[in-house]
Short mmCIF file of C-alpha atoms in Angstrom, two decimals:
data_model
loop_
_atom_site.label_atom_id
_atom_site.label_comp_id
_atom_site.label_asym_id
_atom_site.label_seq_id
_atom_site.Cartn_x
_atom_site.Cartn_y
_atom_site.Cartn_z
CA MET A 23 -44.10 46.70 -13.96
CA LYS A 24 -43.20 44.36 -11.13
CA LEU A 25 -41.33 41.11 -11.74
CA ALA A 26 -40.39 38.23 -9.45
CA THR A 27 -38.99 34.71 -9.58
CA LEU A 28 -40.81 31.68 -8.23
CA LYS A 29 -38.78 28.84 -6.73
CA ASN A 30 -39.31 25.75 -8.89
CA GLY A 31 -36.37 23.53 -8.06
CA ARG A 32 -34.17 25.04 -10.77
CA ARG A 33 -31.38 27.50 -10.09
CA ASP A 34 -32.96 30.32 -12.11
CA GLY A 35 -36.58 29.69 -11.06
CA GLN A 36 -39.70 30.73 -12.97
CA LEU A 37 -40.31 34.34 -14.01
CA LEU A 38 -43.52 35.91 -12.67
CA VAL A 39 -45.32 39.15 -13.40
CA VAL A 40 -46.67 40.52 -10.09
CA SER A 41 -49.55 42.93 -9.56
CA ARG A 42 -48.94 46.45 -8.32
CA ASP A 43 -50.44 45.61 -4.91
CA LEU A 44 -48.18 42.51 -4.65
CA ARG A 45 -51.18 40.21 -4.17
CA MET A 46 -51.45 38.38 -7.50
CA ALA A 47 -48.99 36.88 -9.97
CA VAL A 48 -48.90 35.07 -13.28
CA ALA A 49 -46.22 33.02 -15.04
CA VAL A 50 -45.40 33.99 -18.63
CA PRO A 51 -43.48 31.06 -20.20
CA ASP A 52 -44.64 32.09 -23.66
CA ILE A 53 -42.76 35.39 -23.21
CA ALA A 54 -39.81 34.46 -20.99
CA SER A 55 -39.04 31.71 -18.52
CA THR A 56 -36.44 33.50 -16.39
CA MET A 57 -35.46 36.99 -15.28
CA GLN A 58 -32.06 36.59 -16.93
CA GLN A 59 -33.76 35.98 -20.28
CA VAL A 60 -35.77 39.18 -19.87
CA LEU A 61 -32.69 41.26 -19.11
CA GLU A 62 -30.79 39.78 -22.05
CA GLU A 63 -33.72 40.42 -24.44
CA TRP A 64 -35.25 43.51 -22.86
CA GLN A 65 -36.12 45.35 -26.05
CA ALA A 66 -37.95 42.32 -27.42
CA LYS A 67 -39.70 41.27 -24.21
CA HIS A 68 -40.64 44.23 -22.03
CA ARG A 69 -43.67 45.44 -24.02
CA ALA A 70 -45.31 42.00 -23.95
CA LEU A 71 -44.61 41.73 -20.22
CA ASP A 72 -46.12 45.16 -19.64
CA GLU A 73 -49.31 44.08 -21.41
CA VAL A 74 -49.59 41.13 -19.02
CA TYR A 75 -48.93 43.47 -16.10
CA ARG A 76 -51.76 45.76 -17.15
CA ALA A 77 -54.12 42.79 -17.53
CA LEU A 78 -53.10 41.46 -14.12
CA ASN A 79 -53.82 44.81 -12.44
CA ALA A 80 -57.19 44.93 -14.21
CA GLY A 81 -58.05 41.45 -12.92
CA ILE A 82 -58.30 39.86 -16.36
CA ALA A 83 -54.97 38.02 -16.69
CA THR A 84 -55.34 34.36 -17.60
CA GLY A 85 -53.72 31.99 -15.12
CA ALA A 86 -53.34 34.53 -12.30
CA PHE A 87 -52.90 33.17 -8.77
CA VAL A 88 -52.49 34.52 -5.24
CA LEU A 89 -48.83 35.34 -4.59
CA ASP A 90 -47.04 33.61 -1.70
CA VAL A 91 -43.93 35.70 -1.04
CA ALA A 92 -42.35 32.85 0.93
CA GLN A 93 -42.14 30.86 -2.32
CA LEU A 94 -40.11 33.53 -4.12
CA ALA A 95 -36.42 33.42 -4.84
CA ALA A 96 -34.45 36.61 -5.33
CA PRO A 97 -35.81 38.39 -8.44
CA LEU A 98 -32.57 37.37 -10.15
CA PRO A 99 -31.57 34.20 -8.23
CA ARG A 100 -28.00 34.28 -9.48
CA ALA A 101 -26.23 37.15 -11.18
CA TYR A 102 -23.25 37.12 -13.48
CA GLN A 103 -22.08 40.16 -11.55
CA TRP A 104 -23.09 41.68 -8.21
CA ALA A 105 -21.12 44.89 -7.67
CA ASP A 106 -21.82 46.92 -4.56
CA GLY A 107 -20.83 50.55 -4.22
CA SER A 108 -20.52 52.86 -1.25
CA ALA A 109 -22.43 55.92 -2.39
CA TYR A 110 -23.47 57.39 0.97
CA LEU A 111 -20.21 58.87 2.21
CA VAL A 112 -21.80 60.14 5.42
CA HIS A 113 -21.91 56.45 6.37
CA SER A 114 -18.26 55.80 5.53
CA GLU A 115 -17.23 59.04 7.21
CA LEU A 116 -19.00 58.12 10.46
CA VAL A 117 -17.71 54.54 10.62
CA ARG A 118 -14.16 55.75 10.09
CA LYS A 119 -14.55 58.52 12.63
CA ALA A 120 -15.54 55.95 15.26
CA ARG A 121 -12.17 54.24 14.81
CA GLY A 122 -10.19 57.49 14.66
CA ALA A 123 -9.73 57.63 10.88
CA GLU A 124 -10.82 60.02 8.14
CA LEU A 125 -12.02 59.67 4.56
CA THR A 126 -9.23 60.22 2.09
CA PRO A 127 -9.96 63.05 -0.39
CA GLU A 128 -10.12 60.82 -3.47
CA LEU A 129 -13.13 58.95 -2.08
CA TRP A 130 -15.26 62.04 -2.73
CA HIS A 131 -14.49 61.72 -6.45
CA ASP A 132 -13.93 58.00 -7.07
CA PRO A 133 -16.45 55.56 -5.53
CA LEU A 134 -15.61 52.47 -3.53
CA MET A 135 -16.96 49.23 -5.00
CA TYR A 136 -16.53 45.53 -4.31
CA GLN A 137 -17.64 42.37 -6.11
CA GLY A 138 -19.94 40.18 -4.01
CA CYS A 139 -20.98 36.57 -4.47
CA GLY A 140 -23.57 36.60 -7.22
CA ASP A 141 -23.72 32.84 -7.72
CA SER A 142 -26.52 32.41 -5.17
CA LEU A 143 -28.72 35.30 -4.03
CA LEU A 144 -31.26 34.93 -1.24
CA GLY A 145 -35.00 35.45 -1.49
CA ALA A 146 -36.78 37.92 0.75
CA ARG A 147 -37.96 35.26 3.22
CA ASP A 148 -34.89 33.01 3.16
CA ASP A 149 -33.06 32.51 6.44
CA VAL A 150 -29.50 33.79 6.77
CA ALA A 151 -27.56 30.76 8.00
CA LEU A 152 -24.15 31.40 9.59
CA GLU A 153 -21.85 29.36 11.82
CA SER A 154 -20.96 31.88 14.51
CA THR A 155 -22.30 35.01 16.15
CA ASP A 156 -18.67 35.90 16.92
CA TRP A 157 -18.43 37.05 13.32
CA GLY A 158 -20.36 40.27 14.08
CA ILE A 159 -23.51 39.65 12.01
CA ASP A 160 -25.02 42.84 10.58
CA LEU A 161 -27.65 43.83 8.05
CA GLU A 162 -27.26 46.60 5.48
CA GLY A 163 -30.31 48.16 3.86
CA GLU A 164 -29.61 49.22 0.29
CA VAL A 165 -31.14 49.93 -3.11
CA ALA A 166 -29.86 48.23 -6.27
CA VAL A 167 -30.39 48.44 -10.02
CA PHE A 168 -30.35 45.66 -12.62
CA THR A 169 -28.86 46.43 -16.03
CA ASP A 170 -29.03 45.09 -19.55
CA ASP A 171 -25.76 44.85 -21.52
CA VAL A 172 -23.57 47.87 -20.72
CA PRO A 173 -20.67 48.68 -23.08
CA MET A 174 -17.24 49.38 -21.66
CA GLY A 175 -16.44 53.05 -21.15
CA VAL A 176 -20.00 54.41 -21.00
CA SER A 177 -20.58 57.84 -19.54
CA PRO A 178 -22.99 58.30 -16.63
CA GLN A 179 -25.50 59.84 -19.04
CA GLN A 180 -25.28 56.78 -21.27
CA ALA A 181 -25.38 54.42 -18.27
CA LYS A 182 -28.75 55.87 -17.24
CA GLY A 183 -30.33 54.22 -20.27
CA HIS A 184 -29.17 50.76 -19.21
CA ILE A 185 -31.07 50.68 -15.89
CA ARG A 186 -33.95 48.23 -16.33
CA LEU A 187 -35.07 47.25 -12.83
CA ILE A 188 -34.75 48.44 -9.24
CA ALA A 189 -34.88 46.38 -6.03
CA LEU A 190 -34.06 46.49 -2.33
CA VAL A 191 -31.09 44.71 -0.82
CA ASN A 192 -29.97 43.26 2.50
CA ASP A 193 -26.22 43.15 2.08
CA VAL A 194 -25.37 40.96 5.07
CA SER A 195 -21.96 41.81 6.52
CA LEU A 196 -19.78 40.01 9.05
CA ARG A 197 -18.17 42.95 10.81
CA GLY A 198 -15.90 40.84 12.96
CA LEU A 199 -14.16 39.46 9.86
CA VAL A 200 -13.79 42.78 8.03
CA PRO A 201 -10.66 44.23 9.73
CA ALA A 202 -8.45 41.20 9.09
CA GLU A 203 -9.57 40.96 5.47
CA LEU A 204 -9.02 44.63 4.72
CA ALA A 205 -5.64 44.52 6.44
CA LYS A 206 -4.50 42.08 3.75
CA GLY A 207 -5.07 44.86 1.19
CA PHE A 208 -7.26 42.78 -1.12
CA GLY A 209 -10.85 43.63 -0.17
CA PHE A 210 -13.89 41.74 1.13
CA PHE A 211 -14.52 38.06 0.66
CA GLN A 212 -15.42 36.00 3.74
CA SER A 213 -16.95 39.04 5.43
CA LYS A 214 -19.58 39.37 2.66
CA PRO A 215 -21.71 36.20 2.53
CA TRP A 216 -25.04 35.74 0.72
CA THR A 217 -26.97 38.87 -0.20
CA ALA A 218 -30.79 39.01 -0.06
CA PHE A 219 -33.21 40.89 -2.31
CA SER A 220 -36.77 42.19 -2.11
CA PRO A 221 -39.62 39.96 -3.36
CA VAL A 222 -39.96 41.94 -6.59
CA ALA A 223 -37.86 44.13 -8.81
CA VAL A 224 -39.69 47.02 -10.46
CA THR A 225 -39.26 49.07 -13.59
CA PRO A 226 -38.29 52.70 -12.86
CA ASP A 227 -41.68 54.05 -13.98
CA GLU A 228 -43.34 52.25 -11.05
CA LEU A 229 -41.71 54.79 -8.74
CA GLY A 230 -43.24 57.82 -10.46
CA ASP A 231 -41.58 61.06 -9.43
CA ALA A 232 -39.70 59.24 -6.64
CA TRP A 233 -37.27 58.14 -9.38
CA ASP A 234 -35.37 60.92 -11.14
CA GLY A 235 -33.31 58.67 -13.39
CA GLN A 236 -30.47 58.60 -10.89
CA ARG A 237 -31.76 58.06 -7.34
CA VAL A 238 -34.80 56.72 -5.48
CA HIS A 239 -36.30 59.50 -3.37
CA LEU A 240 -38.11 57.47 -0.71
CA PRO A 241 -37.25 56.43 2.87
CA LEU A 242 -35.91 52.94 3.50
CA THR A 243 -37.57 51.46 6.60
CA VAL A 244 -35.35 49.07 8.57
CA HIS A 245 -36.29 47.02 11.64
CA VAL A 246 -34.37 44.60 13.84
CA ASN A 247 -36.95 42.35 15.44
CA GLU A 248 -39.75 44.75 16.44
CA ASP A 249 -37.47 47.77 16.88
CA LEU A 250 -37.18 50.48 14.24
CA LEU A 251 -33.51 50.92 13.37
CA GLY A 252 -34.04 53.77 10.94
CA GLN A 253 -35.78 55.36 7.97
CA PRO A 254 -33.04 57.13 5.99
CA ASN A 255 -34.11 58.54 2.63
CA ALA A 256 -32.38 56.81 -0.29
CA GLY A 257 -32.43 60.02 -2.33
CA VAL A 258 -30.58 62.12 0.26
CA ASP A 259 -26.77 62.27 0.66
CA MET A 260 -26.14 59.79 -2.17
CA VAL A 261 -22.86 61.26 -3.41
CA PHE A 262 -22.54 58.85 -6.35
CA ASP A 263 -25.82 58.16 -8.17
CA PHE A 264 -26.61 54.91 -9.99
CA PRO A 265 -25.49 56.06 -13.46
CA GLN A 266 -22.17 57.12 -11.94
CA LEU A 267 -21.78 53.77 -10.18
CA ILE A 268 -22.55 51.87 -13.39
CA ALA A 269 -20.08 53.99 -15.35
CA HIS A 270 -17.46 53.35 -12.67
CA ALA A 271 -18.00 49.58 -12.90
CA ALA A 272 -17.85 49.68 -16.71
CA LYS A 273 -14.71 51.79 -16.96
CA THR A 274 -12.46 48.89 -17.95
CA ARG A 275 -14.95 46.15 -18.88
CA PRO A 276 -18.41 45.72 -20.35
CA LEU A 277 -21.16 44.65 -17.95
CA GLY A 278 -23.24 41.68 -19.01
CA ALA A 279 -27.03 41.78 -18.90
CA GLY A 280 -28.11 40.81 -15.42
CA THR A 281 -25.43 42.83 -13.67
CA ILE A 282 -26.67 44.18 -10.31
CA VAL A 283 -25.17 47.39 -8.92
CA GLY A 284 -25.85 48.30 -5.29
CA SER A 285 -25.87 51.67 -3.60
CA GLY A 286 -24.15 50.67 -0.38
CA THR A 287 -25.77 51.28 2.99
CA VAL A 288 -28.38 54.02 2.76
CA SER A 289 -27.41 56.77 5.21
CA ASN A 290 -28.35 60.38 5.89
CA GLY A 291 -26.41 63.14 7.58
CA ASP A 292 -29.57 63.85 9.58
CA ARG A 293 -29.01 61.28 12.31
CA SER A 294 -32.54 61.71 13.67
CA VAL A 295 -33.80 59.39 10.89
CA GLY A 296 -31.79 56.49 12.27
CA SER A 297 -29.64 53.97 10.43
CA ALA A 298 -29.89 51.13 7.94
CA CYS A 299 -27.21 48.99 9.60
CA LEU A 300 -26.06 48.22 13.13
CA ALA A 301 -22.45 49.22 12.46
CA GLU A 302 -23.59 52.81 11.92
CA LYS A 303 -25.61 52.85 15.13
CA ARG A 304 -22.65 51.41 17.01
CA ALA A 305 -20.37 54.04 15.48
CA LEU A 306 -22.68 56.82 16.68
CA GLU A 307 -22.62 55.30 20.16
CA THR A 308 -18.83 55.10 20.08
CA VAL A 309 -18.48 58.74 19.06
CA ARG A 310 -20.93 59.78 21.79
CA ASP A 311 -20.05 57.40 24.63
CA GLY A 312 -16.61 56.07 23.80
CA LYS A 313 -17.89 52.55 23.14
CA PRO A 314 -20.82 50.85 21.37
CA GLY A 315 -23.86 49.70 23.32
CA THR A 316 -25.87 47.97 20.60
CA PRO A 317 -24.98 44.32 19.93
CA PHE A 318 -24.74 42.74 16.53
CA LEU A 319 -27.31 40.14 15.49
CA THR A 320 -27.69 36.76 17.13
CA PHE A 321 -29.47 33.56 16.15
CA GLY A 322 -33.22 34.05 16.08
CA ASP A 323 -33.09 37.78 15.32
CA ARG A 324 -35.18 39.04 12.42
CA MET A 325 -34.16 41.72 9.89
CA THR A 326 -36.85 43.61 7.97
CA ILE A 327 -36.25 46.09 5.15
CA ASP A 328 -39.06 47.79 3.23
CA MET A 329 -39.83 50.92 1.23
CA PHE A 330 -43.23 52.60 1.06
CA ASP A 331 -44.55 55.01 -1.51
CA ARG A 332 -46.17 58.32 -0.55
CA ASN A 333 -49.52 56.56 -0.11
CA GLY A 334 -48.07 54.08 2.35
CA ASN A 335 -47.94 51.12 -0.03
CA SER A 336 -44.96 48.78 -0.09
CA VAL A 337 -43.23 49.21 -3.44
CA PHE A 338 -41.00 46.13 -3.52
CA GLY A 339 -42.42 44.00 -0.72
CA ALA A 340 -40.48 43.49 2.49
CA ILE A 341 -37.24 41.62 2.99
CA SER A 342 -37.88 39.77 6.27
CA GLN A 343 -35.25 37.24 7.32
CA ARG A 344 -34.15 35.37 10.41
CA VAL A 345 -30.55 34.73 11.40
CA VAL A 346 -30.14 31.00 12.05
CA GLU A 347 -27.26 28.71 12.98
CA TYR A 348 -25.67 26.90 10.04
CA ALA A 349 -24.60 23.29 10.43
CA PRO A 350 -21.67 22.63 8.08
CA PRO A 351 -21.54 19.32 6.22
CA LEU A 352 -19.86 16.47 8.05
CA LEU A 353 -16.42 15.46 6.84
CA ALA A 354 -16.33 12.16 4.97
#
């Protein structure tokens, strides 16, 4: 099943069921009006939604219309919790190597995780508006899962049963602001602005054998403008799988329905597949040449993140966003 949210002038938008080929959609107000409602009432709602999905794919759904991806918000336009991990340690290892540091041993056993701004999540075609290119604007291609209510203290095996939806992520990062923030010893804040999501979120069964209950075993295709940045496989070199990340987040607190947990930048030890962020490419250049040659993003650049199944079909639809200059409000 594929679900999306249509922009309708309200913060939580209108829930849509979307066809497998991402061409058609239908609203289902008699079942649920928002994605948050679905996640809070999953057991009561998902079977009825799946019946609509089957009818939509068969071409017999009442009220179906042609989907305009540009009119979609993030599948969950605002989340009570957006927690992003760092599961691909080959990425962290490389970035640290470029600045002459090493991974500490505990990071191989206890995942890194930060809390991002979940109050406003970007749709797949929304511009990324920022004030300055001096901030080191970067994209990060990731995979994320949406949960229902997760009790505190769950095991990874138990956490697996709370994964309801999967989506792609562009976790925009401002690399120029990161060092000063981390030096304070209190984590990211200003360096992690709005995060964007794929047009649809899908139930795990949509991925077939590419989903093993823990990881998505498909390449993530990332472009900057017309240039391919990389196609790392999301199922390779993921040291901490999604159930482990959820269990980590829930160690000392329950997670409310609608929590989103991200994988961190998808990265493979096989560097021939490229990268899912510019910081990694710049780190490779630094290790090889002593300094980076690839610039960060500037105004007018476009970021595209997609994932294709083994038949070449887009699973989630593409995230495709421009970086634009933000004009702050005038002082009164």
